[in-house]
Coordinates of C-alpha atoms and ligand atoms in Angstrom, one line a residue:
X18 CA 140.6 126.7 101.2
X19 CA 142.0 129.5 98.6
X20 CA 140.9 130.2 95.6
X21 CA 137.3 128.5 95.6
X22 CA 134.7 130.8 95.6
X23 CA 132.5 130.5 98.7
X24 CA 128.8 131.3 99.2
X25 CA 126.7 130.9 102.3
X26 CA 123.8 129.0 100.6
X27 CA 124.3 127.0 97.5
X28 CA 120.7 125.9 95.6
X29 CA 121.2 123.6 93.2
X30 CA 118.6 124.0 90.2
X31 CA 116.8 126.9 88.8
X32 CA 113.5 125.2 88.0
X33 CA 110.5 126.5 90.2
X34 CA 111.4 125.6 93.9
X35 CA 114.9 126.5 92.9
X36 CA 113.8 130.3 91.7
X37 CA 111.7 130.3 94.7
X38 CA 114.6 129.5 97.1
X39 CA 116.6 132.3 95.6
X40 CA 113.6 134.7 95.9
X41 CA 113.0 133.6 99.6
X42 CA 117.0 134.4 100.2
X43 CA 116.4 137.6 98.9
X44 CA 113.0 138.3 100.9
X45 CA 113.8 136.4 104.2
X46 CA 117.4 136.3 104.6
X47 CA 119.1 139.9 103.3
X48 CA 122.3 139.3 104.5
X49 CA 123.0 136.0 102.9
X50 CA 125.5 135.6 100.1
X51 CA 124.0 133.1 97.7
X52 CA 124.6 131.4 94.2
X53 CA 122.4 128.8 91.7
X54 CA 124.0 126.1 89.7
X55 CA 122.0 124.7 87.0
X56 CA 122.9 122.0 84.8
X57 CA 120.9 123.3 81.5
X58 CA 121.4 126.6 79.8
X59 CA 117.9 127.8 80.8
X60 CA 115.6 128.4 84.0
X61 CA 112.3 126.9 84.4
X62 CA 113.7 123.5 85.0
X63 CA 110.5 121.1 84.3
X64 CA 108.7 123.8 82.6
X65 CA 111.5 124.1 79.8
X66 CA 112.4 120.6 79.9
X67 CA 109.2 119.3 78.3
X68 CA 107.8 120.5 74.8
X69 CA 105.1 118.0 73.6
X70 CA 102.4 119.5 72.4
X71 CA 99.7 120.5 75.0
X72 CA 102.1 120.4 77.8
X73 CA 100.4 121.5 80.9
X74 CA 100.0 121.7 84.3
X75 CA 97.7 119.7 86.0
X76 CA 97.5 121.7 89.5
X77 CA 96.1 125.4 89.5
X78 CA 98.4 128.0 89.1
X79 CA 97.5 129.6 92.6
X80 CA 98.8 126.6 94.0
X81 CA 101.6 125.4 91.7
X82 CA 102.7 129.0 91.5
X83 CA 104.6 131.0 94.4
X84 CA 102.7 132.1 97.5
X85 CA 104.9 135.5 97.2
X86 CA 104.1 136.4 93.4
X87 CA 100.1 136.5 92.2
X88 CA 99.5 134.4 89.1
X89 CA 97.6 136.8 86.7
X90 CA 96.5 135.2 83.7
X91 CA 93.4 134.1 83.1
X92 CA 93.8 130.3 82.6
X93 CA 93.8 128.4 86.2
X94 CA 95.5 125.1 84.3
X95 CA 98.2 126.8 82.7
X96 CA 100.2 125.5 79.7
X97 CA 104.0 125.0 80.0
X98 CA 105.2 128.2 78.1
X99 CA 102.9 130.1 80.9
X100 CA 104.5 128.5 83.5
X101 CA 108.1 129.2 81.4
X102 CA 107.5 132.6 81.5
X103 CA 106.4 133.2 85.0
X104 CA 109.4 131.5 86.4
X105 CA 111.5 133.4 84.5
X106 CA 109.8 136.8 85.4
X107 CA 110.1 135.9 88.8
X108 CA 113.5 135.8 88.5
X109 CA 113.9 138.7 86.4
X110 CA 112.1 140.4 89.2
X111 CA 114.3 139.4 92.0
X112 CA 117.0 140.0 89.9
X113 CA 118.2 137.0 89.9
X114 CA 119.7 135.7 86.4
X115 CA 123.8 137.1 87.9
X116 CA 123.4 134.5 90.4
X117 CA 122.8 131.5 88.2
X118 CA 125.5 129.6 86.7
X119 CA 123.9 127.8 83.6
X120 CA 125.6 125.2 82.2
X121 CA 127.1 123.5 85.1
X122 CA 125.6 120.0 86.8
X123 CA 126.8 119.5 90.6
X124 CA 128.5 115.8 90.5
X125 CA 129.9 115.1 94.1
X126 CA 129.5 117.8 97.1
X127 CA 131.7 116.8 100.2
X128 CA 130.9 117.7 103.5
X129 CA 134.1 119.0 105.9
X130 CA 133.2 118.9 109.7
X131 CA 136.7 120.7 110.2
X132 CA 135.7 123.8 108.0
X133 CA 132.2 123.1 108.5
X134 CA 131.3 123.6 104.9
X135 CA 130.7 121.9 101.8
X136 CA 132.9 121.4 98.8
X137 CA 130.6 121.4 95.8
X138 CA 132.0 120.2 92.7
X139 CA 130.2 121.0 89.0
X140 CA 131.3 120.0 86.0
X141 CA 131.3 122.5 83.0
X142 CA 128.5 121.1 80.6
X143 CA 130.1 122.5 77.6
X144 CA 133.7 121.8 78.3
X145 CA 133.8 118.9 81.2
X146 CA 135.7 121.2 83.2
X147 CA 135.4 120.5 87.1
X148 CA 134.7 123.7 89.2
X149 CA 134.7 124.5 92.6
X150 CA 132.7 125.8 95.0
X151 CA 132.1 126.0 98.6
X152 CA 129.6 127.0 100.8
X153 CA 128.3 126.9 104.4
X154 CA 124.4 125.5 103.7
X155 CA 123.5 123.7 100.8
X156 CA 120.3 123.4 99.2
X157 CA 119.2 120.6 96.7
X158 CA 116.6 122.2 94.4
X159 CA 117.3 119.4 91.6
X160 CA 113.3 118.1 90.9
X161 CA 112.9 114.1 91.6
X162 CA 113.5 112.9 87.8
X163 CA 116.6 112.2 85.4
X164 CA 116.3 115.2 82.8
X165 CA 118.5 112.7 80.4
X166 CA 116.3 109.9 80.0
X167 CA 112.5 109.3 80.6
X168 CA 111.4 105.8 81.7
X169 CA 111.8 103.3 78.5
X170 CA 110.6 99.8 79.2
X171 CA 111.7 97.7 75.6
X172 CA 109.1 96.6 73.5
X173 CA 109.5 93.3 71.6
X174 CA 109.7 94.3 67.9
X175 CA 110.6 98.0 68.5
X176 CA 112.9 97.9 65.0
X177 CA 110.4 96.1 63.1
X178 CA 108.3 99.3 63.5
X179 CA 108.6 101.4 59.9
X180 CA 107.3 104.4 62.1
X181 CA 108.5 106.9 64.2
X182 CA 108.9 106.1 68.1
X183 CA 109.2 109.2 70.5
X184 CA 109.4 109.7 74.2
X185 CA 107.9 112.9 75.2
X186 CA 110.6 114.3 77.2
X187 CA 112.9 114.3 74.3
X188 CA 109.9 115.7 71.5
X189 CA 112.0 116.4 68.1
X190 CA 111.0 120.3 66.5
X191 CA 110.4 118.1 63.5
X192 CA 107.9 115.8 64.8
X193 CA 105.0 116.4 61.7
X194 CA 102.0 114.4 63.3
X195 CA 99.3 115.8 61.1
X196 CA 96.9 113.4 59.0
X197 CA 98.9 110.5 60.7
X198 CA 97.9 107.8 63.1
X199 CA 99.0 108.1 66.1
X200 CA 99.2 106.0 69.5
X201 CA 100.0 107.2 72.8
X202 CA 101.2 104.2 75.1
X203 CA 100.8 105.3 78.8
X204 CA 97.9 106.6 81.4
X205 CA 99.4 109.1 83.4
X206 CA 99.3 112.8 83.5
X207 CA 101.6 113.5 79.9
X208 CA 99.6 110.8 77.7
X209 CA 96.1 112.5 78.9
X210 CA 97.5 115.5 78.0
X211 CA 98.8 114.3 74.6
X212 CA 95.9 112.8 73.5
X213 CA 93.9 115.6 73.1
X214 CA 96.1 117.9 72.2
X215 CA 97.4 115.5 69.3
X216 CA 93.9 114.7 67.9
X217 CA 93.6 118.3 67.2
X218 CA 95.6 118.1 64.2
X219 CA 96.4 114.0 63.7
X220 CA 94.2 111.5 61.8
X221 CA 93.6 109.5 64.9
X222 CA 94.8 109.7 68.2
X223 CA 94.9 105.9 70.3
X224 CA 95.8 105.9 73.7
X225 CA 96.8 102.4 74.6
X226 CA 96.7 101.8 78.7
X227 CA 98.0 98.5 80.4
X228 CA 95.2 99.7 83.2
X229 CA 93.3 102.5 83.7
X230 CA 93.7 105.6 85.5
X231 CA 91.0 107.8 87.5
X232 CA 90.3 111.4 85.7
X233 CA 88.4 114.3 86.7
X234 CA 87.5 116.9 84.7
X235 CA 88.5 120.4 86.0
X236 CA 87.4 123.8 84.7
X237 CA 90.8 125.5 83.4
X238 CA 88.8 128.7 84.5
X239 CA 88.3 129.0 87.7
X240 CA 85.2 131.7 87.8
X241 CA 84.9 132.0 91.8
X242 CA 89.2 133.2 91.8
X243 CA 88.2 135.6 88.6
X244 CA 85.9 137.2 90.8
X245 CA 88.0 137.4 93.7
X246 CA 90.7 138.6 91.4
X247 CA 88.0 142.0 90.7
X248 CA 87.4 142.4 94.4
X249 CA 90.3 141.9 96.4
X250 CA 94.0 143.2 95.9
X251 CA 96.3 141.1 93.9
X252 CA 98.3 139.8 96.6
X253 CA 95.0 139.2 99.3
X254 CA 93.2 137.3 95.8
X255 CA 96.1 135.2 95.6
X256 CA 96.3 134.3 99.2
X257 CA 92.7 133.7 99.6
X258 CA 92.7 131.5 96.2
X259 CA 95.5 129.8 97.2
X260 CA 93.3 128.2 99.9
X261 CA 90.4 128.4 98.3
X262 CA 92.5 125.5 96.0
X263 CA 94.1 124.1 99.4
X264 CA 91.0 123.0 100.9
X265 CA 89.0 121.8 97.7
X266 CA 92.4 119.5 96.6
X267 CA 92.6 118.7 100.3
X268 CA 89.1 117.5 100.3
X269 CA 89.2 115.7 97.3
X270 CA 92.2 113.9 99.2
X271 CA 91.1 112.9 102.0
X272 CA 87.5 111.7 100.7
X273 CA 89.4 109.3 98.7
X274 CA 91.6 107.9 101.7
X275 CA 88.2 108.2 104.0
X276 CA 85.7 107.1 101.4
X277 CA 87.4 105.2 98.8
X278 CA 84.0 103.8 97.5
X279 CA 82.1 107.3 97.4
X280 CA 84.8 109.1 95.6
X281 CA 85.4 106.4 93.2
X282 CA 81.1 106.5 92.2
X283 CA 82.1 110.1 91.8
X284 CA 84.5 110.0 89.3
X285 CA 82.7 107.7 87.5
X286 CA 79.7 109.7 87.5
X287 CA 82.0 112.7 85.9
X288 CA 83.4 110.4 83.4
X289 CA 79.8 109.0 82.4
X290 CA 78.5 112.1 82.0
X291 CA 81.5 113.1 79.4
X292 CA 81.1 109.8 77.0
X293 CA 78.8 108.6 74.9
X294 CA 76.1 106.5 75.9
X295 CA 77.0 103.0 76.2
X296 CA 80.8 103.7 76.4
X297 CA 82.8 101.0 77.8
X298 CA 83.7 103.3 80.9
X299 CA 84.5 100.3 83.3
X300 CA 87.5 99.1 80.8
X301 CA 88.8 102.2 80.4
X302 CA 87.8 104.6 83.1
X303 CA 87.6 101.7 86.3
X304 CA 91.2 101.1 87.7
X305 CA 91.8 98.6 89.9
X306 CA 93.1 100.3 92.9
X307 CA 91.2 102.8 95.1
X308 CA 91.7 107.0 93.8
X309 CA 94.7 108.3 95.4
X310 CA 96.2 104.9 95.7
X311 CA 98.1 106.7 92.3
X312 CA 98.0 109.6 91.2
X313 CA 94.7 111.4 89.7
X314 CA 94.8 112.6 86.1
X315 CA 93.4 115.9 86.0
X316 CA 91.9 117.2 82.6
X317 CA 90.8 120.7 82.0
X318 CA 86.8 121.1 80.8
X319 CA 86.9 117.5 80.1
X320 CA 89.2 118.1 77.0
X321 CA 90.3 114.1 76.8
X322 CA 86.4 113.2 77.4
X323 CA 85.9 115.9 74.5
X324 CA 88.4 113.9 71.7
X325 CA 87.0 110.6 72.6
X326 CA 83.3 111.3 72.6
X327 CA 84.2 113.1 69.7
X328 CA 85.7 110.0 67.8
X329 CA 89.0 111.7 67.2
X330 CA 90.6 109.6 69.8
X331 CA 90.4 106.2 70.8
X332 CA 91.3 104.0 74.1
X333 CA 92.4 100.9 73.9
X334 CA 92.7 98.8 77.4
X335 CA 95.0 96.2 77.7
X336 CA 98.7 94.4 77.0
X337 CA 101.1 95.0 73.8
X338 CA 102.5 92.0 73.0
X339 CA 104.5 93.8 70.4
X340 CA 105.7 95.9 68.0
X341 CA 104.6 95.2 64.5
X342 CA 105.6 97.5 61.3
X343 CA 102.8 99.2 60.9
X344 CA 101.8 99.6 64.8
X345 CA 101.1 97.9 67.6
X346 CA 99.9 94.4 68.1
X347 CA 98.1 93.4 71.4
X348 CA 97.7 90.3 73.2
X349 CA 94.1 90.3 72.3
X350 CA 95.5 89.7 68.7
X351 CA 94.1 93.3 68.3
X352 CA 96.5 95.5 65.7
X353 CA 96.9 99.1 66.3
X354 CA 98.2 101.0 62.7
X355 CA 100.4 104.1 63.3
X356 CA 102.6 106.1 61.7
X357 CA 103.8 107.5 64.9
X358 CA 104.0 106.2 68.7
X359 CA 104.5 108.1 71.8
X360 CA 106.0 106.3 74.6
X361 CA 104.5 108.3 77.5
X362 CA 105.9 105.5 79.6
X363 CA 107.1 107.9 82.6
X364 CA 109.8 108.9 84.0
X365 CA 112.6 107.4 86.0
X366 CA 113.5 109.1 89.5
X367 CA 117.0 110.4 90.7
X368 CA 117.2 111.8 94.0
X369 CA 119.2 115.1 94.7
X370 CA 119.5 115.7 90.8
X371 CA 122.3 112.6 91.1
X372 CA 124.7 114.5 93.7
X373 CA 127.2 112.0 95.1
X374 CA 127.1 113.0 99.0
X375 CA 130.1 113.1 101.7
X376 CA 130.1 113.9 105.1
X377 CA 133.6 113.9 106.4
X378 CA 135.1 111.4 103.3
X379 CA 131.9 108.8 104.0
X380 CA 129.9 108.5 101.1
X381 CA 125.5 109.3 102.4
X382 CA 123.6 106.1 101.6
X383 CA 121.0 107.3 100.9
X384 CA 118.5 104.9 101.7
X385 CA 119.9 104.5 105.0
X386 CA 118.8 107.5 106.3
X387 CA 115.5 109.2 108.0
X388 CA 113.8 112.0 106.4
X389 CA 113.9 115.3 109.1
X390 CA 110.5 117.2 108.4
X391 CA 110.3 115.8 105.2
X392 CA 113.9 118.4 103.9
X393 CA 116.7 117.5 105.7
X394 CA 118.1 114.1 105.9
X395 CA 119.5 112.3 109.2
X396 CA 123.1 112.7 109.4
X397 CA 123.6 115.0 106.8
X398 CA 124.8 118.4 108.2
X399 CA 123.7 121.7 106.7
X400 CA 121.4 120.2 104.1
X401 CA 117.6 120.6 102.4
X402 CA 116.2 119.3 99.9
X403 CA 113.0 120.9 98.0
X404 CA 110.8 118.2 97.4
X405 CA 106.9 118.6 97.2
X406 CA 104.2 117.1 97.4
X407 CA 102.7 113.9 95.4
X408 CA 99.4 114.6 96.1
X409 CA 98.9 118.2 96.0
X410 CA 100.9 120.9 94.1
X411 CA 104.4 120.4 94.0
X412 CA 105.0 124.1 95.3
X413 CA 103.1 124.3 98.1
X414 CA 105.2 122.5 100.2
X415 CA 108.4 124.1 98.0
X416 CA 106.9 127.0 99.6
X417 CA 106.8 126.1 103.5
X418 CA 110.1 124.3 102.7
X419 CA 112.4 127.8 101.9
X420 CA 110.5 129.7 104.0
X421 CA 111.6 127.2 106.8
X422 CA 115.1 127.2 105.9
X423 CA 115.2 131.0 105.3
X424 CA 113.4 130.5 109.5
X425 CA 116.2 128.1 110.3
X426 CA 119.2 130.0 108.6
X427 CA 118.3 133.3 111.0
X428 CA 117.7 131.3 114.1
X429 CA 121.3 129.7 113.6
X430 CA 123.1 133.2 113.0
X431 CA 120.7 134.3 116.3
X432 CA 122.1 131.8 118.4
X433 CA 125.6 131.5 117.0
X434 CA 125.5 127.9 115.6
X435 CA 127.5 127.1 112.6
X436 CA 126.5 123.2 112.0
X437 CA 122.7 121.8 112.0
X438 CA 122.6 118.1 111.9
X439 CA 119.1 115.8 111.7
X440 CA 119.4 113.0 113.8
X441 CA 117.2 109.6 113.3
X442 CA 114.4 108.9 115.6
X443 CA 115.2 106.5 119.0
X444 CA 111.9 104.7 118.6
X445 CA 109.4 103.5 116.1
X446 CA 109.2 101.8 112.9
X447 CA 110.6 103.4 109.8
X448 CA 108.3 103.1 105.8
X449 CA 109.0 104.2 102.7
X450 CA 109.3 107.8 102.4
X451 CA 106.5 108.4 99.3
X452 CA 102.8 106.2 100.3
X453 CA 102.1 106.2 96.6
X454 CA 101.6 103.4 94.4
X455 CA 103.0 104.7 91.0
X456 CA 104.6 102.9 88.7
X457 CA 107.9 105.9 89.4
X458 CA 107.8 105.8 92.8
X459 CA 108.0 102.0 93.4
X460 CA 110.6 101.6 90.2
X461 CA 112.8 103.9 92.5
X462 CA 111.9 103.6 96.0
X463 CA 114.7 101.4 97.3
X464 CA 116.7 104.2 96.8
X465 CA 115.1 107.1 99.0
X466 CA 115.8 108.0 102.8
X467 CA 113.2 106.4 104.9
X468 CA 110.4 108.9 107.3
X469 CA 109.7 107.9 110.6
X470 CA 106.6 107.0 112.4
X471 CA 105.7 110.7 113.9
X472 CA 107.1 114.2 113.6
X473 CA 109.1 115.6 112.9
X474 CA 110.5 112.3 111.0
X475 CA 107.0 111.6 109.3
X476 CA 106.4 112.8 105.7
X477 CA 102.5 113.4 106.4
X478 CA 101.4 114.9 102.8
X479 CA 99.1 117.1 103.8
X480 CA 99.6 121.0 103.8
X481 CA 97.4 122.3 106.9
X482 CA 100.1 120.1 109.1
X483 CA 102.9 121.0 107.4
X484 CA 102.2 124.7 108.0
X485 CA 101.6 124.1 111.6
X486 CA 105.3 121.8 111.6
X487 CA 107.4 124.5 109.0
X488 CA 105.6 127.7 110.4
X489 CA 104.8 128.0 113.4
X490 CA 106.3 124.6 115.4
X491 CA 109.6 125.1 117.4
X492 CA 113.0 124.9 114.9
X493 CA 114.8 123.1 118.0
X494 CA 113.2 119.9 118.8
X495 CA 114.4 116.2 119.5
X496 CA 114.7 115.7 115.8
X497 CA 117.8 118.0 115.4
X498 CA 121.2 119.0 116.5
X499 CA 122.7 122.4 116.3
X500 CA 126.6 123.0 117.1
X501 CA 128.8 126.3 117.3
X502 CA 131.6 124.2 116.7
X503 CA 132.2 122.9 113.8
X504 CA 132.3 119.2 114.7
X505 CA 129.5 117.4 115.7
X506 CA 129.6 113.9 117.4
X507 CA 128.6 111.2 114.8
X508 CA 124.9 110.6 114.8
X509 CA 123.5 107.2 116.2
X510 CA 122.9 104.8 113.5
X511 CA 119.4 104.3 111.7
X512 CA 117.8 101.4 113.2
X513 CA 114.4 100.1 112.3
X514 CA 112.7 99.8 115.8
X515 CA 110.1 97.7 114.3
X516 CA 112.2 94.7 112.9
Ligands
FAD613 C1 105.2 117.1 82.4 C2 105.1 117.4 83.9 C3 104.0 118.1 84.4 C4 103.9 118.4 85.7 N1 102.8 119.0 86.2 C5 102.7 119.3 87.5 C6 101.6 119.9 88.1 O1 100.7 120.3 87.4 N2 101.6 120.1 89.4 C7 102.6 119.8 90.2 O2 102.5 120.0 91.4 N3 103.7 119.2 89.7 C8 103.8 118.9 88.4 N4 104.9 118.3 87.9 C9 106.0 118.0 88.8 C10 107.0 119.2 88.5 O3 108.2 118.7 88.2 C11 107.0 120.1 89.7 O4 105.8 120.7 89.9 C12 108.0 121.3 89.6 O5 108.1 121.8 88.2 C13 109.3 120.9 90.1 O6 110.1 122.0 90.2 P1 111.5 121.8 90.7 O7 112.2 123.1 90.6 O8 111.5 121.2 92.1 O9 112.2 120.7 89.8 P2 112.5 120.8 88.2 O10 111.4 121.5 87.5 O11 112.7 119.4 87.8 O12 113.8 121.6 88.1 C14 115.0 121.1 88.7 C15 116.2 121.9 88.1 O13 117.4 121.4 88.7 C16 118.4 121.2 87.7 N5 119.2 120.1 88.2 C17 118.9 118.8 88.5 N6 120.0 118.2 88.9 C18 121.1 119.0 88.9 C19 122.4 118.9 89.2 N7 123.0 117.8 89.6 N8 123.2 120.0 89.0 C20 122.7 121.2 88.5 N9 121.4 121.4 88.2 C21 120.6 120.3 88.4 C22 117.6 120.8 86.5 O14 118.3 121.0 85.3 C23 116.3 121.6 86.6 O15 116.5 122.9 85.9 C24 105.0 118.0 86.6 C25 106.1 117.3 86.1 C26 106.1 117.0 84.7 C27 107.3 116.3 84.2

């Protein structure tokens, strides 16, 4: 093909795992040619993306940041311009920002057998031009979410409302919330993040749940890591932090799968302790479903606890029947006044940032495929995907996952292959690929490859495995083809053993 650029690895997205990849490239695997395409005009990807006030992370930064670059400031729960920032160092560090092309969102990438190499096309956000590129390995950094639109369920009545309605992944500059009423709709991570950072400066602040969500209280310093951080060498204080964090979120995990009635007293011990006496805490703080079923809402020093004991925020448990113009009116007949709701509603999930796929002019379906150590996908030559995990910091298994293909690139130019292809297990039942319950992950589901029922095709969530699997297990096993010629023979199809 002449006159398309060609790159040996291709990562798509410049948010954190995407950065990271790049970084890894440069560490792990000097001799690579390599380029980033990113949709937005910016790096930092999440961390950019989202402007509400508050915005946070929820993991530690020792976790949530790279294994390969100490976080240094003093705040373990980080806010998002932090995070901004440290991305964006990183890459300034690795010299990075000539490799990026900004401004360009990967539409279609087409695998050739023949030329054993992908044809990735991007169009030109600012003009709609189509470009070209190719490259031999690609690697899909793209985040699980649409950046375009958040998750928007219709309320009856929404243009009755004589307020403002805003969805915090699209916060306007001009958004003036002080001395108003406000209500946050939603129970997940961004609305108990909102809510206290709203009430700082609004009126009122109502968070209005269909359900409620488990939260623990976290310090946002973490004194033991602070110490450490005096004692040890940057780099060794990271490290030993890093597991430090591993092991405590690990624990917290697996008490909650083992002993789903202990951890749940716990939590509402923490939250009891927080409110005032004779708080309604089983409405609002008692869900349903066992911890871990969903995701845990993390809050730093108890800061949502803080505005509601406080009475400068409010939670209100139960169904909107509809908008009203002045607010919100429930089914309880309860009316909520605001001047301005917050649709912290979610987000909606798009798997490899929306990439049509080809292998040899036959479009991937998606769902019909088995996840390969939770990065590559069955039948789908010479591609990973960065995705993390749900129930630990996103990064930490960003991290095993470029260090594995950085691993799996050098043992293919050691040996002479040109084409790795996943194949689907022969035996056993296939599940979803995601055993969470959230709201996002079962609107979107249907649409993700499938994992197996062992490794290397299971998706196991939990980082001390994964480090055994991506670090140290064999890179040729039963789950995987590797070819010096360029064609491989077609894989056998996915079958569900079980049915
Ligand atoms: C508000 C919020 C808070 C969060 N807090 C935490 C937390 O505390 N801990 C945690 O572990 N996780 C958290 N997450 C999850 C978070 O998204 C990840 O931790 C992490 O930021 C994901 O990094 P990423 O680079 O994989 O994806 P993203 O940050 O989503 O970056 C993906 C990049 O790829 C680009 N892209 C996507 N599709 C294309 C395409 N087709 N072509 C070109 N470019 C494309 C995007 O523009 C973006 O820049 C949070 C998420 C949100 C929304």
């Amino acid at each position: 093909m002449t006159g398309v650029e060609h790159v040996d690895v291709l990562i798509i997205g410049a948010g954190l795992s995407g950065i990271g990849a790049a970084c890894q490239l440069r560490r792990s695997c000097r001799s690579k040619t390599f380029a980033v395409v990113e949709a937005r005009d910016a790096i930092g990807g999440t961390w950019d993306l989202f402007r509400y006030p508050g915005v946070r992370s929820d993991s530690d930064m020792f976790t949530l940041g790279f294994s390969f670059r100490p976080w240094s400031s003093a705040k373990a729960i980080a806010d998002g311009p932090a995070i901004r920032e440290y991305i964006r160092d990183t890459a300034r560090e690795y010299d990075l920002e000539s490799t990026i092309r900004f401004g360009h969102r990967v539409v279609r990438a087409s695998w050739s057998s023949a030329e054993a190499r992908w044809t990735v096309e991007a169009e030109r956000t600012d003009t709609g031009e189509v470009v070209q590129l190719s490259c031999s390995f690609l690697f899909s950094c793209t985040g699980y979410y649409r950046y375009d639109q958040g998750h928007e369920p219709p309320f009856a009545g929404q243009d009755e409302f004589t307020g403002r309605i805003v969805h915090p992944q699209h916060w306007p500059d001009d958004l003036d919330y002080a001395g108003r009423r406000v209500v946050v709709i939603g129970s997940g991570a961004t609305a108990v993040t909102l809510v206290p950072a709203m009430a700082d400066q609004a009126a009122h602040v109502t968070m209005v749940q269909r359900s409620p969500s488990y939260v623990l209280s976290l310090p946002s310093v973490d004194v033991i890591a602070d110490r450490l951080r005096r004692m040890l060498p940057a780099n060794a204080a990271h490290s030993v932090i890093r597991w430090k964090n591993v092991l405590l979120m690990t624990l917290i995990y697996q008490l909650s799968k083992r002993a789903p009635s202990v951890m749940r007293r716990l939590l509402r011990k923490g939250a009891a302790a927080r409110l005032p006496d004779g708080y309604a805490l089983d409405t609002h703080f008692n869900p349903r479903y066992d911890p871990w079923d969903q995701r845990l809402c993390f809050v730093p020093d108890g800061d949502l606890f803080k505005a509601v004991r406080g009475g400068r925020a409010s939670i209100v448990t139960g169904e909107i029947e509809r908008f009203i113009s002045t607010g919100l009116r429930m089914t309880s007949g309860q009316e909520l006044d605001a001047d301005v709701v917050i649709t912290a509603t979610g987000l909606r999930l798009l798997v490899l940032g929306g990439v049509q796929l080809t292998v040899d002019g036959v479009p991937v379906d998606l769902p019909g495929t088995v996840a390969y150590k939770g990065l590559m996908i069955s039948g789908v030559p010479n591609l990973a995907l960065a995705v993390g995990y749900t129930n630990a910091s996103w990064t930490l298994k960003c991290d095993l996952i470029v260090k594995y293909v950085c691993r799996l690139l050098n043992h293919m130019d050691d040996h002479g292959y040109r084409v790795v292809m996943p194949q689907p297990p022969t035996s056993g039942s296939l599940r979803p690929l995601i055993d969470l319950q959230s709201g996002y992950i079962l609107r979107s589901i249907d649409q993700l490859p499938k994992q197996g029922s062992a490794a290397p095709w299971r998706v196991y969530q939990n980082y001390l495995r994964d480090v055994y699997l991506l670090r140290r297990g064999p890179v040729e096993d039963a789950g995987v083809r590797f070819g010096r010629e360029p064609v491989l023979a077609a894989p056998p199809p996915v079958t569900d053993q079980s049915t």
